[in-house]
Coordinates of C-alpha atoms and ligand atoms in Angstrom, one line a residue:
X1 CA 79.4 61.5 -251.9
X2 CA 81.0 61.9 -248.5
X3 CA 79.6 60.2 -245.4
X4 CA 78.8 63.9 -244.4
X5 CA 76.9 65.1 -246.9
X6 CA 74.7 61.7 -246.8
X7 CA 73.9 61.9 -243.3
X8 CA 70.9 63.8 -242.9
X9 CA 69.8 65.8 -239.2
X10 CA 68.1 63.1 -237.3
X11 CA 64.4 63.7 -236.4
X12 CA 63.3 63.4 -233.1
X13 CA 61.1 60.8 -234.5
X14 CA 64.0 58.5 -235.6
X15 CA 65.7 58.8 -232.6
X16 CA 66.1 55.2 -230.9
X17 CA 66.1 57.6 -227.1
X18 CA 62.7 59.9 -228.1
X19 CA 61.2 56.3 -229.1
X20 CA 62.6 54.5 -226.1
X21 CA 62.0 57.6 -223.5
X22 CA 58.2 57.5 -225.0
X23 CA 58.3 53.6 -224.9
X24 CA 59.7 53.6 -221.6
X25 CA 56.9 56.3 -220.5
X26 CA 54.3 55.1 -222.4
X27 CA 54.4 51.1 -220.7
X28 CA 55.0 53.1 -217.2
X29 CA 51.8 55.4 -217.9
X30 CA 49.5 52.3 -218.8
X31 CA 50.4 50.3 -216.0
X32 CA 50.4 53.6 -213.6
X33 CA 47.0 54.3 -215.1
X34 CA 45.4 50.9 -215.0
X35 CA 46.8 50.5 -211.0
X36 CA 45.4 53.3 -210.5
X37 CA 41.7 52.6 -212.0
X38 CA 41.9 49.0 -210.2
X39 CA 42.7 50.6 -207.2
X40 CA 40.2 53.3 -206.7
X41 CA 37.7 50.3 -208.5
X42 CA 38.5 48.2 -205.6
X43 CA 38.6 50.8 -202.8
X44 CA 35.0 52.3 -203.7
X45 CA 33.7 48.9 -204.0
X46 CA 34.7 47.7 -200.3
X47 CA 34.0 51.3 -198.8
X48 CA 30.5 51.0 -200.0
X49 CA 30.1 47.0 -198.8
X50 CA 31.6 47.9 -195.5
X51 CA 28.5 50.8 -195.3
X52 CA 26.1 48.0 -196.1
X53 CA 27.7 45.8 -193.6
X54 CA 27.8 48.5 -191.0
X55 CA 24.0 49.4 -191.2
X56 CA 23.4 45.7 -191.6
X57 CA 25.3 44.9 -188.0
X58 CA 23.6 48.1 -186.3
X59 CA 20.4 46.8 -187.5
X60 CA 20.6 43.4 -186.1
X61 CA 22.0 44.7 -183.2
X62 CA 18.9 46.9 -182.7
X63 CA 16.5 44.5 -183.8
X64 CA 18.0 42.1 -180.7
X65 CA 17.8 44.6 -178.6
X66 CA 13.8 45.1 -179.6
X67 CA 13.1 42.0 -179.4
X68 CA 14.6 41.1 -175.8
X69 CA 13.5 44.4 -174.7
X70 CA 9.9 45.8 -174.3
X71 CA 7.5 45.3 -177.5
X72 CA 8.6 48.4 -179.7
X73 CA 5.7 50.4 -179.0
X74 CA 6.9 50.7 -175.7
X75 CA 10.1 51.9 -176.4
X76 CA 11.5 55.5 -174.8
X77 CA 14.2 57.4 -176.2
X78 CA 16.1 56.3 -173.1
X79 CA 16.0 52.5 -174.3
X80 CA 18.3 53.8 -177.3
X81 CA 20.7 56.2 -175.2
X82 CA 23.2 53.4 -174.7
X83 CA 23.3 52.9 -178.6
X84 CA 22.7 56.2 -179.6
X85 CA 25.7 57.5 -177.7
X86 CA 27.7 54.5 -179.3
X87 CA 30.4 55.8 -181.5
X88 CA 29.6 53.9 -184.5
X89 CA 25.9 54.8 -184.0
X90 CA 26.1 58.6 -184.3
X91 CA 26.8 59.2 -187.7
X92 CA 23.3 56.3 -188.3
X93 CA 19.8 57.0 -188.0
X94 CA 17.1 54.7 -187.6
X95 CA 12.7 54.5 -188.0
X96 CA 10.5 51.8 -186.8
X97 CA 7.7 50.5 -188.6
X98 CA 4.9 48.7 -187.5
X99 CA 4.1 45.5 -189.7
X100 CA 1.6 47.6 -192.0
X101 CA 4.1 50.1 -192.6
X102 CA 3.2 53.0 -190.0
X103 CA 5.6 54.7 -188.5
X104 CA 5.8 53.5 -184.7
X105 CA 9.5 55.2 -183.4
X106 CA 12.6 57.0 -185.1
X107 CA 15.7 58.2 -183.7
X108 CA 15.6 61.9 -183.2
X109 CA 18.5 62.4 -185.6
X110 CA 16.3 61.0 -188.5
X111 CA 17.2 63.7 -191.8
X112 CA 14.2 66.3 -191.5
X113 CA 12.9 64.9 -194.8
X114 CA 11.7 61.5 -194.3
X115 CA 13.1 58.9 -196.2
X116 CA 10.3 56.7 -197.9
X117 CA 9.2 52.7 -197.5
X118 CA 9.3 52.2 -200.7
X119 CA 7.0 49.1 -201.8
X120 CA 9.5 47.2 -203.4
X121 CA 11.5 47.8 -199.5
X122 CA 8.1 46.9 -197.6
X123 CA 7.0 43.7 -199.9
X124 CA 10.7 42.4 -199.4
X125 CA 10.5 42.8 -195.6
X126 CA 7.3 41.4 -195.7
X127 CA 8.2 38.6 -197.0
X128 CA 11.5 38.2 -194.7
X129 CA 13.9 39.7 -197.4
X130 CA 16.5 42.7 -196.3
X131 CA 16.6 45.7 -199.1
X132 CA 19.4 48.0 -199.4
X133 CA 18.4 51.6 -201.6
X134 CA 19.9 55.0 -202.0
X135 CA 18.2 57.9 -201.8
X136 CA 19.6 62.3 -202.6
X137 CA 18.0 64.8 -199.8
X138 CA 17.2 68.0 -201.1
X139 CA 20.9 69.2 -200.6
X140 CA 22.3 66.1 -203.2
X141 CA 23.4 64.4 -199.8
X142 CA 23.5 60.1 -200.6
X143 CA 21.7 58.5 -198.1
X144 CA 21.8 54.9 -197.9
X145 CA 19.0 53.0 -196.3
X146 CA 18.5 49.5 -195.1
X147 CA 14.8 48.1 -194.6
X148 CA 15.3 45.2 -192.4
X149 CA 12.6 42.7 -191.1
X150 CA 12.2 42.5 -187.3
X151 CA 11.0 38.4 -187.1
X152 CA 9.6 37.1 -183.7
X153 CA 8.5 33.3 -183.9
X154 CA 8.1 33.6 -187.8
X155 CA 6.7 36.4 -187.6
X156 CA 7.3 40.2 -189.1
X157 CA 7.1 42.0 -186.2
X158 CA 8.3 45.1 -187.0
X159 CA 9.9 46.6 -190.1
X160 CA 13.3 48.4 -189.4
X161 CA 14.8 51.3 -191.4
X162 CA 18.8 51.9 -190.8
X163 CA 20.6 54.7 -193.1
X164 CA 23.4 56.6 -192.9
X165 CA 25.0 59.4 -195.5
X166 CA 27.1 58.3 -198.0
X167 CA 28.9 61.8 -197.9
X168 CA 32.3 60.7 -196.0
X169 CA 32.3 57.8 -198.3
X170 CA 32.1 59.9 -201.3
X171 CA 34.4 62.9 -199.9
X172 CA 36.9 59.9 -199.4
X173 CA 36.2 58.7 -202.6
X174 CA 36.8 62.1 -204.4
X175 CA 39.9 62.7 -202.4
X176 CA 41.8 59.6 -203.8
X177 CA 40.6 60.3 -207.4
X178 CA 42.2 63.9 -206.9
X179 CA 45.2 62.4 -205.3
X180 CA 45.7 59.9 -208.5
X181 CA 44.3 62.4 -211.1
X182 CA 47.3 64.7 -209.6
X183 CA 50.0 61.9 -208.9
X184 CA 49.4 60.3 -212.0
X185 CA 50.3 62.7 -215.1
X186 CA 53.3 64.1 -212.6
X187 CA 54.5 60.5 -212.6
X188 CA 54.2 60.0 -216.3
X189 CA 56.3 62.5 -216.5
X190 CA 59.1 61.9 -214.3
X191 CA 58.9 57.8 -216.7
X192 CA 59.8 60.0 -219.3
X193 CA 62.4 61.8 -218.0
X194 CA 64.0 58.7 -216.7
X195 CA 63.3 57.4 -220.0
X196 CA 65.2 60.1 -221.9
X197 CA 68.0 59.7 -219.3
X198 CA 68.0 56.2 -219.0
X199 CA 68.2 55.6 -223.4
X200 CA 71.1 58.8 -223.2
X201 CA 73.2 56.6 -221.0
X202 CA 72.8 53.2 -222.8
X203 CA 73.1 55.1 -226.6
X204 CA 75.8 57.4 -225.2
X205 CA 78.9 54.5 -226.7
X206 CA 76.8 54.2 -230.0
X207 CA 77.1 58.3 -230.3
X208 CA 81.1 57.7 -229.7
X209 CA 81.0 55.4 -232.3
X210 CA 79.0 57.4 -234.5
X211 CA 81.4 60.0 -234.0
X212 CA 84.6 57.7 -234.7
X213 CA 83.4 56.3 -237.5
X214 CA 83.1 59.8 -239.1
X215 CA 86.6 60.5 -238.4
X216 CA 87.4 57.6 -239.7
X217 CA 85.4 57.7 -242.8
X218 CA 87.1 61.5 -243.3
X219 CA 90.3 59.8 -243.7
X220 CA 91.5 59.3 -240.4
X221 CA 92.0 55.4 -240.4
X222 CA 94.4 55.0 -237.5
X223 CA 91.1 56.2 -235.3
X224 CA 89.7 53.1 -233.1
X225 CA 86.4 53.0 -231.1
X226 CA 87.9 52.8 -227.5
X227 CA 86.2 49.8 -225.7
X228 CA 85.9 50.5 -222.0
X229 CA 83.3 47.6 -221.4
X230 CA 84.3 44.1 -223.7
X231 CA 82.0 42.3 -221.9
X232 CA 78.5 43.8 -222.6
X233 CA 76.8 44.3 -225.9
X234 CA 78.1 48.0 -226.8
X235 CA 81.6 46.5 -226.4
X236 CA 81.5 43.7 -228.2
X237 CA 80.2 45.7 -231.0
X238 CA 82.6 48.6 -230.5
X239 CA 85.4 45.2 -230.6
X240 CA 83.9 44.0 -234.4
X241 CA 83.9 47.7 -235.2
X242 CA 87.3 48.2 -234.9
X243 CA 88.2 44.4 -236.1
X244 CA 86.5 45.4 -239.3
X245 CA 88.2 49.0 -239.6
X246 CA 91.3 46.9 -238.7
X247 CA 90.4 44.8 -242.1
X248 CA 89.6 47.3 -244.2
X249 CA 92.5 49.5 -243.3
X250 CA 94.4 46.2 -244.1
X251 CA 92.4 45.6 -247.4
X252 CA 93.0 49.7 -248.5
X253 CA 96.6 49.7 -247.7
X254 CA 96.7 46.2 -249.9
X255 CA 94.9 47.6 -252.4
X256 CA 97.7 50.6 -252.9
X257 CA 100.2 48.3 -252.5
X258 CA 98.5 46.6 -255.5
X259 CA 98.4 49.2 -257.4
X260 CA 101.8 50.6 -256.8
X261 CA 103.1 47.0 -257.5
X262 CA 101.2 46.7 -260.8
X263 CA 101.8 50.1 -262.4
X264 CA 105.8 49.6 -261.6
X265 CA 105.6 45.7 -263.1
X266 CA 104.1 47.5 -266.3
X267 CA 106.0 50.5 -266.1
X268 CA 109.7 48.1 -266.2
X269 CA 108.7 46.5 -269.5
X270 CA 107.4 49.5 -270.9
X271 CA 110.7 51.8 -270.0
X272 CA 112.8 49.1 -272.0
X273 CA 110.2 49.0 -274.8
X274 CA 110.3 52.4 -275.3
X275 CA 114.1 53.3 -274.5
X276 CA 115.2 50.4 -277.3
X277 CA 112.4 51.9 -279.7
X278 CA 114.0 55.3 -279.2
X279 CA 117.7 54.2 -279.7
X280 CA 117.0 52.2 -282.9
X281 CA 115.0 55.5 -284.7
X282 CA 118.0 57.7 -283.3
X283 CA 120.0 56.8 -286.6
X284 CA 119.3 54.6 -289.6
X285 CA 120.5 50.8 -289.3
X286 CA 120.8 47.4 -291.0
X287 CA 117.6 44.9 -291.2
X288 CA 119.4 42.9 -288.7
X289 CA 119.5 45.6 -285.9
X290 CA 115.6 46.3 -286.4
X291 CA 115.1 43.0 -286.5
X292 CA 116.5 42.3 -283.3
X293 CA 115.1 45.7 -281.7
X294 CA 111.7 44.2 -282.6
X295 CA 112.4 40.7 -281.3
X296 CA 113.2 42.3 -278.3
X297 CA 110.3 44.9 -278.3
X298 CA 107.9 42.0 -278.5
X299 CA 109.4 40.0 -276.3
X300 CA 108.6 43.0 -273.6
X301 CA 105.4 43.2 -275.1
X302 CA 104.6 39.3 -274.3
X303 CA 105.5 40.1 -270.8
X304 CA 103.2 43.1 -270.4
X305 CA 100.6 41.2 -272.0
X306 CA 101.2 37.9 -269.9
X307 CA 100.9 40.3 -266.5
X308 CA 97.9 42.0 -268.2
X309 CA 96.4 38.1 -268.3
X310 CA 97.4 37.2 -265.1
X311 CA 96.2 40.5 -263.7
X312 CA 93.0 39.9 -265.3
X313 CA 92.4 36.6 -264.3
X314 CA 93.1 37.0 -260.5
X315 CA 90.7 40.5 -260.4
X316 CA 88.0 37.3 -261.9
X317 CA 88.9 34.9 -259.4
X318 CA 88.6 37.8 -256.6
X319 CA 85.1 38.3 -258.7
X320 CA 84.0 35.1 -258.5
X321 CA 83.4 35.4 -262.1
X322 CA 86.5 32.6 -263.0
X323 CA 84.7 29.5 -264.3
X324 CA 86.2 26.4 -263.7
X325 CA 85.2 23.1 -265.4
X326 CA 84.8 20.5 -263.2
X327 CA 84.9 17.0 -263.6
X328 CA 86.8 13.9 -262.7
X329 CA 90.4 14.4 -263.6
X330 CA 93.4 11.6 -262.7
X331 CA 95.7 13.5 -261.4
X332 CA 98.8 11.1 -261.6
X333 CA 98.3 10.9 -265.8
X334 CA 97.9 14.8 -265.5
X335 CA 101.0 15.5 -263.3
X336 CA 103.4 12.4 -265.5
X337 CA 101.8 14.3 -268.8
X338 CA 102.8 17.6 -267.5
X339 CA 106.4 16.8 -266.1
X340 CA 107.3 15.2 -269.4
X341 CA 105.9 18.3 -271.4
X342 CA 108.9 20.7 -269.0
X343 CA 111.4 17.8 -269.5
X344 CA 113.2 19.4 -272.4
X345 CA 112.8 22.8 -270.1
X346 CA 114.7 20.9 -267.5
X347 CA 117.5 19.0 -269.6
X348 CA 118.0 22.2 -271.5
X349 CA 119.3 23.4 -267.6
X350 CA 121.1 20.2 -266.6
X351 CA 117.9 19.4 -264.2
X352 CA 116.8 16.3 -263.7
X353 CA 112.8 16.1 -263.5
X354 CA 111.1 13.4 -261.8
X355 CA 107.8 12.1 -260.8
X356 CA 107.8 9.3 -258.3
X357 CA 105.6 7.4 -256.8
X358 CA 102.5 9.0 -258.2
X359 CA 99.7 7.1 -256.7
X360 CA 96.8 6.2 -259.3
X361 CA 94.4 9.2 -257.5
X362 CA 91.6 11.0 -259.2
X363 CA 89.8 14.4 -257.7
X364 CA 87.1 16.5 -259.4
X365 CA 88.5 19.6 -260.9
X366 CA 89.3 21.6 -264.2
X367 CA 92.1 19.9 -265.9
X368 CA 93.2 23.0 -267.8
X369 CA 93.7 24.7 -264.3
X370 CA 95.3 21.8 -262.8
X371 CA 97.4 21.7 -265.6
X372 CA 98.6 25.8 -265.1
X373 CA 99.1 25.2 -261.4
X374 CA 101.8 22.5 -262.0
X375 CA 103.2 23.8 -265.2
X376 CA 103.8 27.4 -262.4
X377 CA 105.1 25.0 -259.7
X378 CA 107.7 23.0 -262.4
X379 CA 108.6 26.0 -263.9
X380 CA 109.3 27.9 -260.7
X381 CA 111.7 25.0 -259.5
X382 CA 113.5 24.8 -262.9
X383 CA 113.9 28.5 -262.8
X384 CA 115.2 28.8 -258.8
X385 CA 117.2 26.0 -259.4
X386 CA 120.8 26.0 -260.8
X387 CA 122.5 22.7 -262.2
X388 CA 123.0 20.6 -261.3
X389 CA 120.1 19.9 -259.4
X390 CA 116.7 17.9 -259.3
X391 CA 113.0 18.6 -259.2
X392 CA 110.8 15.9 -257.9
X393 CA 106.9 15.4 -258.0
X394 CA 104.9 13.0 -255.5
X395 CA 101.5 11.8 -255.4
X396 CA 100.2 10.0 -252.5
X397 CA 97.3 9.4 -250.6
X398 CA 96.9 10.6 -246.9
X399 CA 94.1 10.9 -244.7
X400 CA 91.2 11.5 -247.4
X401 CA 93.3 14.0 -249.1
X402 CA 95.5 13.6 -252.3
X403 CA 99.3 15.3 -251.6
X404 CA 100.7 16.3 -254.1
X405 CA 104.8 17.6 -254.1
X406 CA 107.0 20.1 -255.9
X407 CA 110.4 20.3 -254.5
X408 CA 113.7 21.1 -256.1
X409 CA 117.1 21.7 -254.5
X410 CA 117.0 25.2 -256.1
X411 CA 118.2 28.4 -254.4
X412 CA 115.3 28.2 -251.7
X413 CA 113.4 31.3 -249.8
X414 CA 114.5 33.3 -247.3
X415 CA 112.3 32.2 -243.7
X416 CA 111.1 36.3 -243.5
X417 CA 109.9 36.0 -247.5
X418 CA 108.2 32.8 -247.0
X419 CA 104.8 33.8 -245.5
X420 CA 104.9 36.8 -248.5
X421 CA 105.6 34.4 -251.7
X422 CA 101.8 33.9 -252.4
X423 CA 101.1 37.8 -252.3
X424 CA 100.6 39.2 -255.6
X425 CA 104.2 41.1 -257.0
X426 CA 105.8 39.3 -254.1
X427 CA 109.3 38.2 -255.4
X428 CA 112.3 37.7 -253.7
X429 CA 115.7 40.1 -254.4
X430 CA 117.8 36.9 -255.1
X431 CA 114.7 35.5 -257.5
X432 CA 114.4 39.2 -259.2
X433 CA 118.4 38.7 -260.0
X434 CA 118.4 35.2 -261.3
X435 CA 115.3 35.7 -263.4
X436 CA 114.2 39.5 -263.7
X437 CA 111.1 38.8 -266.2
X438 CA 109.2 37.2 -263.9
X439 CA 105.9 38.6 -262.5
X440 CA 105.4 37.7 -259.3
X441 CA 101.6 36.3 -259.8
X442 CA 102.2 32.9 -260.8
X443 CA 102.2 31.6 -257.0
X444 CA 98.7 34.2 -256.7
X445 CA 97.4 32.5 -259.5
X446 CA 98.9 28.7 -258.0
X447 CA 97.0 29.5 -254.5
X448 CA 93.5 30.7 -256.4
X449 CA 93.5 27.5 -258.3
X450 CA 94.2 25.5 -255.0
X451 CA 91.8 26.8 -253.2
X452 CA 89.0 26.4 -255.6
X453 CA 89.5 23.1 -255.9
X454 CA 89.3 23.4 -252.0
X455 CA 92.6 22.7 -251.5
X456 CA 95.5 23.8 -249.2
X457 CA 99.2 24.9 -250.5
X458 CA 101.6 25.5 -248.1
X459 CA 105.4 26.2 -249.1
X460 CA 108.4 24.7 -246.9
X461 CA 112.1 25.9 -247.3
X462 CA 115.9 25.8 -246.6
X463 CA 117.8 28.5 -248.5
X464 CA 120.6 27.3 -250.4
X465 CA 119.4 23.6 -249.8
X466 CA 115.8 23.8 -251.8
X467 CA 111.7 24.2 -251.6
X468 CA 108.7 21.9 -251.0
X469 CA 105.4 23.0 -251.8
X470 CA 102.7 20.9 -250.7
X471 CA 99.4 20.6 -252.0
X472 CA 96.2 18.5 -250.3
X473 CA 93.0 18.0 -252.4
X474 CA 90.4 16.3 -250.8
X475 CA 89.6 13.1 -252.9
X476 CA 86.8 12.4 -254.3
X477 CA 87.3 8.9 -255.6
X478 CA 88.0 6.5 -253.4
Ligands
LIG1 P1 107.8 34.7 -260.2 O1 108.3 33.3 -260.3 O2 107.3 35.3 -261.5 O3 108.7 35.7 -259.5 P2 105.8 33.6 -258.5 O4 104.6 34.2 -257.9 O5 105.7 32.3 -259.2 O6 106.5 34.7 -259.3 O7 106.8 33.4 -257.2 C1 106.9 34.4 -256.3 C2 108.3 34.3 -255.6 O8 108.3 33.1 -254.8 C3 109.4 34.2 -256.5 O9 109.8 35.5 -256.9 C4 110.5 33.5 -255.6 O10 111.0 34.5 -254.8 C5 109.7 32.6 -254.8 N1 109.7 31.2 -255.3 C6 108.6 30.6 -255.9 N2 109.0 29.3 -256.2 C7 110.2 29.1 -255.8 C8 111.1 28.0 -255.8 N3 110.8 26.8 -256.3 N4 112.3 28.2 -255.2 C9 112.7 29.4 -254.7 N5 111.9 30.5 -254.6 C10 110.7 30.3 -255.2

């Protein structure tokens, strides 16, 4: 299925913006809302104690003024002119009670409607205590009202009323609910919007990259996420992005490679297979000729079964599924067993084939394994080396690690073909002419085994002077 046909329309719903934009709107809204409450909470309450503390002042202020003055009952309108015609008086009214509760003076802007003593307002006074009520006229107007003892030499004197209307309080009030109730949802909006825009420009590289990587998955792999910002998170991402498309371009083009390599290392054995085959039916011969047409025929058959092995045993070991046996193995009785099993090999060539000094080392490994990778290694060197010449083994200790040597004064490898020799199929034109059956997958198969004995194998050459391969295991046994 193509990348296309997987990706489904995206819902508003998945969108990371739409759920950042609401996110984004949502916080703002709360905290917009919640100001909001705390402010017009706090406002009403100190517009409402700054009423009470304004009747409370213009009461004391009159009850001085009563005191020092004539007794109350005394008391002419002109006595209050002064106060009256003060500013902060004008919007007040005020009612003088005698000690009983009778009504003894008021000012003349008193609301028609008298406002009432209650008895909770008269036992208070009586007792010394200020009370602060709110009373509705007839037209819903809030009327607050203070009754306020007037106390001469411990004694209630008088009883004071102060009230005022609550009105401009409440009109203010109203007016900054309105004002928020307005500002509020107009501002949750714009949170959004900024929201939206805000999430657009951050997301806006992850849409580019969206959009390369569907080129690139629709076969355009040269395509690369352009990185404008490396520093910030979007880069860096857009940086692994391409890294990775970089690898798996790499791993793809390998993979053709592979194949290409594999199908024309099976295809050489087959060709001769089948053009020998062909030219021994093409008349009738002796026992001899089909006898040799078949020793030949199965000798190509061994090699395309021997690939088909090898082939089989790296696409395990790429698997992970190649078990390997480990246990404490001595490597210098495995490497003196091995050379003198591939001594015949070598004196059959004129080679001499040593192993010196081996030092007495032991690692954990699979013997069998160990045994493949040097019987490659020996085999290699015989076969790159013409006579007369030597192969030599080493085993010595070194920093924690067991080294291990191969080198021969063969033919050598060409500096350009040495990073390639441990690539599967890699083999070198002068190594395909001296010996043509080879593979190309025993050093593969070599650098597998190394490294899952987590070990390192590195290859060192002069051509036309000889190769040293190197191999460090860590040791085990000390
Ligand atoms: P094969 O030996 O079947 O060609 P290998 O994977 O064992 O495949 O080796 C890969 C290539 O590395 C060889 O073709 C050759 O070019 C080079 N090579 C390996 N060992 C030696 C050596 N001892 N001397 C020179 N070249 C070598």
């Amino acid at each position: 299925m193509s990348l296309k046909s997987k990706l489904r329309p995206l819902h508003w719903k998945d969108s990371i913006k739409a759920r950042l934009a609401l996110w984004y709107g949502g916080v703002f809204g709360t905290v917009l809302i919640l100001l909001g409450v705390l402010v017009y909470f706090y406002l009403s309450k100190s517009l409402y104690a700054n009423f009470d503390l304004s009747l409370q002042s213009t009461a004391q202020a009159l009850a001085g003024a009563s005191s020092t003055a004539r007794p109350p009952s005394e008391w002419t309108v002109d006595d209050f002119i002064d106060w009256m015609n003060s500013p902060e008086s004008l919007s007040k009214f005020f009612h003088f009670f005698d000690p009983s509760g009778h009504s003894r003076f008021q000012s003349r802007n008193l609301p028609k409607q008298t406002l009432p003593l209650t008895s909770a307002a008269f036992n208070n006074a009586a007792h010394g205590a200020v009370t602060f009520e709110t009373f509705f006229t007839r037209q819903e107007e809030p009327i607050r009202v203070l009754t306020y003892p007037v106390i001469q030499n411990g004694r209630v004197v008088n009883i004071l009323q102060v009230g005022g209307s609550l009105r401009q309080v409440e009109d203010l009030l109203k007016q900054v609910q309105f004002t928020l109730l307005s500002v509020l949802p107009t501002l949750f909006l714009l949170a959004l919007a900024g929201g939206w825009l805000l999430a657009r420009k951050a997301l806006q590289p992850v849409d580019a990259m969206a959009q390369v990587a569907r080129q690139i998955t629709a076969g355009n792999r040269s395509r690369r996420i352009p990185v404008h910002q490396s520093r910030d998170e979007l880069g860096r991402l857009a940086e692994t992005f391409n890294a990775m498309i970089e690898e798996l371009d790499n791993a793809i083009q390998q993979i053709r490679q592979f194949s290409a390599d594999a199908s024309h290392e099976l295809r050489t054995p087959l060709t001769i297979l089948k053009g020998e085959t062909e030219f021994a039916l093409r008349q009738a011969r002796n026992v001899e000729e089909y006898q040799q047409t078949l020793a030949s025929g199965l000798e190509e058959i061994d090699r395309i079964s021997r690939i088909v092995e090898e082939l089989f045993l790296l696409s395990k070991a790429d698997l992970g599924e190649a078990r390997l046996e480990m246990k404490p193995v001595a490597l210098a009785l495995l490497i003196a067993d091995t050379v003198s099993q591939m001594e015949l090999l070598a004196k059959e060539k004129e080679l001499t084939l040593e192993a010196e000094p081996l030092e007495p080392l032991s690692i954990t490994g699979d013997g069998d394994r160990l045994r493949e990778l040097l019987l490659n290694l020996i085999e290699n060197a015989i076969r790159y080396t013409p006579s007369p010449g030597k192969i030599a083994l080493s085993l010595r200790r070194e920093k924690g690690e067991a080294v291990l040597t191969v080198s021969d004064t063969g033919i050598g490898i060409p500096k350009e073909a040495l990073p390639k020799i441990f690539d599967r199929f890699y083999r070198s034109d002068e190594a395909r002419a001296l010996h043509p059956k080879g593979s190309g997958l025993g050093l593969s198969i070599c650098q597998w085994i190394v490294h899952a004995h987590r070990g390192k194998i590195t290859a060192a050459s002069e051509p036309g002077r000889g190769t040293t391969f190197q191999i460090r295991f860590p040791l085990t046994v000390h």
